[in-house]
Amino acid sequence: MTSLKRPFAVLGATALLSLGLTACGGYPTDASAKDFCGSVQDVFEATIAVEGEEPTKKEWEKIQKAYEDLGETGTPKNIGEDEREGFEVVVDAITDLDYDEAKKSFGDEDGEDGIPGVSKDDDKKADKFFEYITTECSDELGGE
């Protein structure tokens, strides 16, 4: 499974999301659940709109824009510390990773299933964030 699609595998057949770097912070911490999940849905839609196995440069830019918007929305107050750090890891990674660097990780040619440029500890935090999404936004993402 590609690293681009791995996180939404947690949702079962529902879908995909992905990627991350280290956290800078500074993102809002008071988003409503509705706004947060709406932004997550936008990320999801940009990700599943990828027509081939790998995003084109234009598709990558749409994914980055959706993650940028997610960062501007921020997280709800009820998010845990690890999940919040994972949010920051993911948003920073997508918005900072240029297309040529991102292309290197498409398809997991190196056999790794982690997020490019992210430590194993930060990758675990990103996983916690994706797990949080499955609970917090299950209705928006078609979960049960």
Backbone as numpy.savetxt, mean C-alpha at the origin, in Angstrom:
# Nx Ny Nz CAx CAy CAz Cx Cy Cz
3.62 -14.79 -6.43 2.77 -13.62 -6.43 3.67 -12.39 -6.43
3.37 -11.40 -7.22 4.21 -10.21 -7.30 4.09 -9.40 -6.03
5.16 -8.66 -5.71 5.13 -7.84 -4.50 4.08 -6.74 -4.62
3.72 -6.36 -5.83 2.69 -5.35 -6.02 1.33 -5.88 -5.58
1.11 -7.18 -5.72 -0.20 -7.76 -5.42 -0.26 -8.44 -4.05
0.86 -8.73 -3.42 0.92 -9.48 -2.18 0.02 -8.98 -1.06
-0.01 -7.69 -0.72 -0.77 -7.26 0.44 -2.26 -7.54 0.40
-2.89 -7.44 -0.74 -4.32 -7.70 -0.77 -4.62 -9.19 -0.85
-3.60 -10.01 -0.97 -3.82 -11.45 -0.89 -4.39 -11.77 0.49
-4.05 -10.93 1.47 -4.59 -11.08 2.82 -6.11 -11.00 2.79
-6.66 -10.30 1.85 -8.11 -10.18 1.75 -8.74 -11.39 1.07
-7.93 -12.38 0.76 -8.43 -13.54 0.04 -8.54 -13.19 -1.43
-9.66 -13.52 -2.02 -9.84 -13.28 -3.45 -10.15 -11.83 -3.76
-10.21 -10.98 -2.75 -10.61 -9.61 -2.98 -9.60 -8.78 -3.76
-8.23 -9.03 -3.55 -7.38 -8.20 -4.39 -5.92 -7.98 -4.14
-5.45 -6.70 -4.21 -4.06 -6.28 -4.23 -3.84 -4.87 -3.70
-2.59 -4.51 -3.36 -2.25 -3.13 -2.95 -0.74 -2.96 -3.05
0.11 -2.50 -2.22 1.50 -2.81 -1.89 2.61 -1.76 -1.88
3.78 -2.08 -1.51 5.10 -1.46 -1.46 5.37 -0.46 -0.31
6.62 -0.17 0.05 6.94 0.72 1.16 8.40 1.08 1.39
8.74 2.14 2.12 10.07 2.59 2.54 10.03 3.05 4.00
11.04 3.73 4.47 11.03 4.14 5.87 10.15 5.35 6.11
9.68 5.46 7.33 8.69 6.47 7.66 9.31 7.83 7.97
8.69 8.87 7.46 9.07 10.25 7.78 8.10 10.84 8.78
6.90 10.32 8.81 5.89 10.87 9.68 5.30 12.13 9.07
4.57 12.84 9.88 3.99 14.07 9.40 2.65 13.91 8.71
2.19 12.71 8.55 0.89 12.47 7.95 -0.18 12.67 9.01
-1.36 13.13 8.60 -2.45 13.33 9.57 -2.80 12.05 10.34
-3.23 12.24 11.57 -3.59 11.11 12.43 -5.05 11.18 12.87
-5.83 12.00 12.19 -7.21 12.19 12.62 -8.23 12.01 11.49
-7.89 11.18 10.53 -8.82 10.94 9.41 -10.04 10.19 9.91
-11.17 10.49 9.32 -12.35 9.69 9.63 -12.18 8.32 8.97
-12.85 7.33 9.51 -12.77 5.99 8.91 -13.28 6.04 7.48
-14.30 6.82 7.22 -14.86 6.93 5.87 -13.85 7.52 4.89
-13.18 8.61 5.28 -12.19 9.23 4.40 -10.98 8.30 4.18
-10.52 7.69 5.29 -9.38 6.78 5.20 -9.70 5.62 4.25
-10.81 4.97 4.47 -11.17 3.82 3.64 -11.47 4.23 2.20
-11.97 5.44 2.01 -12.16 5.95 0.65 -10.83 6.09 -0.07
-9.81 6.58 0.64 -8.48 6.70 0.05 -7.86 5.34 -0.20
-8.08 4.40 0.72 -7.60 3.03 0.51 -8.26 2.44 -0.73
-9.56 2.68 -0.89 -10.29 2.19 -2.07 -9.69 2.78 -3.34
-9.30 4.06 -3.31 -8.67 4.69 -4.49 -7.35 4.01 -4.82
-6.56 3.65 -3.80 -5.30 2.93 -4.01 -5.60 1.57 -4.64
-6.58 0.89 -4.08 -6.99 -0.42 -4.57 -7.39 -0.34 -6.04
-8.21 0.64 -6.37 -8.68 0.78 -7.76 -7.53 1.11 -8.71
-6.60 1.97 -8.29 -5.45 2.28 -9.14 -4.58 1.05 -9.35
-4.49 0.22 -8.32 -3.66 -0.98 -8.40 -4.29 -2.04 -9.29
-5.59 -2.27 -9.13 -6.23 -3.31 -9.95 -6.46 -2.86 -11.38
-6.30 -1.56 -11.64 -6.45 -1.05 -13.00 -5.25 -1.40 -13.89
-4.20 -1.95 -13.28 -3.03 -2.36 -14.06 -3.47 -3.45 -15.01
-3.26 -3.21 -16.30 -3.79 -4.13 -17.31 -2.92 -5.35 -17.54
-1.63 -5.21 -17.41 -0.74 -6.35 -17.63 -0.24 -6.91 -16.31
0.79 -7.72 -16.41 1.42 -8.28 -15.22 2.13 -7.20 -14.41
2.62 -6.18 -15.11 3.36 -5.09 -14.47 2.78 -3.76 -14.92
2.79 -2.76 -14.04 2.25 -1.46 -14.44 3.14 -0.75 -15.45
2.51 -0.03 -16.34 3.24 0.86 -17.24 3.66 2.07 -16.42
4.46 2.93 -17.02 4.87 4.14 -16.31 3.65 4.98 -15.94
2.72 5.11 -16.85 1.51 5.91 -16.59 0.68 5.28 -15.46
0.54 3.94 -15.47 -0.19 3.26 -14.40 0.53 3.43 -13.06
1.87 3.36 -13.10 2.66 3.56 -11.88 2.42 4.95 -11.31
2.37 5.95 -12.17 2.12 7.31 -11.71 0.74 7.44 -11.08
-0.25 6.74 -11.59 -1.59 6.76 -11.00 -1.58 6.09 -9.62
-0.84 5.01 -9.51 -0.70 4.33 -8.21 -0.02 5.27 -7.22
1.06 5.92 -7.66 1.75 6.85 -6.78 0.84 8.00 -6.33
0.04 8.51 -7.23 -0.87 9.60 -6.90 -1.90 9.13 -5.86
-2.40 7.93 -6.03 -3.37 7.39 -5.07 -2.72 7.25 -3.69
-1.48 6.80 -3.63 -0.77 6.69 -2.35 -0.47 8.07 -1.77
-0.13 9.02 -2.63 0.09 10.39 -2.16 -1.19 10.93 -1.50
-2.31 10.70 -2.15 -3.60 11.12 -1.60 -3.89 10.41 -0.28
-3.56 9.12 -0.20 -3.74 8.38 1.05 -2.91 9.01 2.16
-1.68 9.39 1.84 -0.83 10.06 2.83 -1.43 11.37 3.29
-2.01 12.13 2.35 -2.63 13.40 2.71 -3.88 13.19 3.56
-4.57 12.08 3.35 -5.74 11.76 4.17 -5.31 11.38 5.57
-4.27 10.56 5.67 -3.79 10.10 6.97 -4.58 8.91 7.47
-4.39 8.62 8.75 -5.01 7.45 9.36 -6.00 7.86 10.45
-6.92 6.95 10.76 -7.82 7.20 11.89 -7.06 7.14 13.22
-7.64 7.73 14.24 -7.01 7.75 15.57 -6.85 6.36 16.16
-7.72 5.42 15.78 -7.71 4.10 16.41 -6.63 3.16 15.89
-5.82 3.58 14.95 -4.79 2.70 14.39 -3.68 2.48 15.43
-3.19 1.24 15.48 -2.11 0.91 16.40 -0.78 1.49 15.94
0.18 1.52 16.83 1.49 2.10 16.53 2.19 1.38 15.38
2.25 0.04 15.44 2.91 -0.71 14.36 2.18 -0.52 13.03
0.87 -0.50 13.08 0.08 -0.33 11.86 0.30 1.07 11.28
0.38 2.05 12.15 0.64 3.43 11.72 2.03 3.52 11.08
3.01 2.90 11.70 4.35 2.91 11.12 4.34 2.20 9.77
3.57 1.13 9.66 3.45 0.43 8.38 2.83 1.30 7.32
1.82 2.08 7.71 1.20 3.05 6.80 2.27 4.00 6.25
3.08 4.55 7.15 4.12 5.48 6.74 5.14 4.81 5.83
5.51 3.59 6.15 6.44 2.83 5.32 5.90 2.69 3.90
4.66 2.27 3.79 4.04 2.02 2.49 3.89 3.31 1.69
3.34 4.35 2.31 3.13 5.60 1.59 4.46 6.19 1.13
5.45 6.20 2.01 6.75 6.73 1.64 7.37 5.94 0.49
7.24 4.62 0.54 7.85 3.77 -0.49 7.27 4.06 -1.86
5.98 4.05 -1.94 5.34 4.24 -3.25 5.61 5.62 -3.79
5.48 6.62 -2.96 5.63 7.99 -3.45 7.08 8.32 -3.76
8.04 7.63 -3.14 9.46 7.91 -3.37 10.12 7.04 -4.42
9.53 5.90 -4.74 10.17 4.93 -5.63 9.89 5.28 -7.09
10.96 5.65 -7.81 10.73 6.00 -9.22 10.46 4.75 -10.04
9.90 4.95 -11.20 9.43 3.85 -12.03 10.54 2.86 -12.36
11.73 3.36 -12.71 12.82 2.45 -13.08 13.22 1.55 -11.91
13.25 2.11 -10.71 13.55 1.30 -9.53 12.41 0.33 -9.23
11.18 0.80 -9.35 10.03 -0.05 -9.09 10.01 -1.23 -10.05
10.34 -0.99 -11.32 10.33 -2.05 -12.33 11.22 -3.22 -11.94
12.30 -2.93 -11.23 13.22 -3.99 -10.82 12.54 -5.01 -9.91
11.52 -4.59 -9.17 10.87 -5.51 -8.24 9.64 -6.18 -8.82
9.13 -5.70 -9.94 7.94 -6.29 -10.54 8.23 -7.74 -10.92
7.36 -8.62 -10.55 7.51 -10.02 -10.90 8.37 -10.82 -9.95
8.91 -10.17 -8.92 9.73 -10.88 -7.93 10.80 -11.74 -8.57
11.51 -11.17 -9.54 12.55 -11.93 -10.23 13.64 -12.42 -9.30
13.86 -11.71 -8.19 14.88 -12.13 -7.23 14.37 -13.19 -6.26
13.11 -13.58 -6.41 12.54 -14.60 -5.54 12.06 -14.07 -4.21
12.25 -12.79 -3.96 11.82 -12.16 -2.72 10.37 -11.72 -2.85
9.68 -11.70 -1.73 8.30 -11.24 -1.74 8.14 -10.00 -0.87
9.26 -9.36 -0.54 9.22 -8.19 0.31 9.07 -6.92 -0.48
9.03 -5.83 0.24 8.90 -4.51 -0.37 10.29 -4.01 -0.73
10.49 -3.56 -1.96 11.83 -3.13 -2.39 12.34 -1.96 -1.56
13.61 -2.07 -1.14 14.25 -0.99 -0.41 13.84 -0.88 1.04
13.15 -1.87 1.57 12.62 -1.82 2.92 13.23 -2.94 3.76
13.59 -2.59 4.99 14.14 -3.60 5.90 13.06 -4.64 6.22
13.50 -5.79 6.70 12.55 -6.84 7.07 11.62 -6.36 8.20
12.15 -5.58 9.12 11.32 -5.05 10.21 10.24 -4.11 9.67
10.63 -3.22 8.74 9.65 -2.31 8.15 8.65 -3.07 7.28
9.11 -4.12 6.64 8.21 -4.93 5.83 7.14 -5.59 6.72
7.55 -6.01 7.92 6.59 -6.59 8.87 5.57 -5.54 9.33
6.02 -4.30 9.51 5.11 -3.22 9.87 4.12 -2.96 8.73
4.62 -3.01 7.50 3.74 -2.82 6.35 2.67 -3.92 6.32
3.09 -5.15 6.62 2.12 -6.25 6.69 1.04 -5.97 7.74
1.45 -5.42 8.89 0.48 -5.09 9.94 -0.50 -4.03 9.44
-0.01 -3.06 8.67 -0.89 -2.05 8.10 -1.90 -2.68 7.16
-1.45 -3.60 6.30 -2.36 -4.24 5.36 -3.39 -5.10 6.10
-2.99 -5.73 7.19 -3.94 -6.49 8.01 -4.98 -5.55 8.62
-4.52 -4.38 9.07 -5.44 -3.37 9.63 -6.48 -2.96 8.58
-6.01 -2.75 7.36 -6.92 -2.36 6.27 -8.01 -3.42 6.08
-7.63 -4.69 6.16 -8.62 -5.75 5.92 -9.74 -5.70 6.95
-9.44 -5.23 8.15 -10.46 -5.10 9.19 -11.19 -3.77 9.07
-10.44 -2.70 9.01 -11.02 -1.35 9.04 -11.83 -1.04 7.78
-11.40 -1.56 6.64 -12.03 -1.18 5.36 -12.61 -2.36 4.61
-12.97 -3.41 5.31 -13.45 -4.62 4.62 -14.68 -4.35 3.78
-15.59 -3.51 4.23 -16.80 -3.23 3.44 -16.45 -2.54 2.12
-15.57 -1.57 2.17 -15.18 -0.83 0.97 -14.42 -1.70 -0.03
-13.71 -2.70 0.49 -12.86 -3.53 -0.36 -13.53 -4.84 -0.74
-14.81 -4.97 -0.42 -15.55 -6.15 -0.81 -15.36 -7.34 0.09
-14.80 -7.11 1.30 -14.63 -8.21 2.25 -15.92 -8.46 2.99
-15.84 -9.42 3.88 -17.04 -9.76 4.65 -16.99 -9.17 6.03
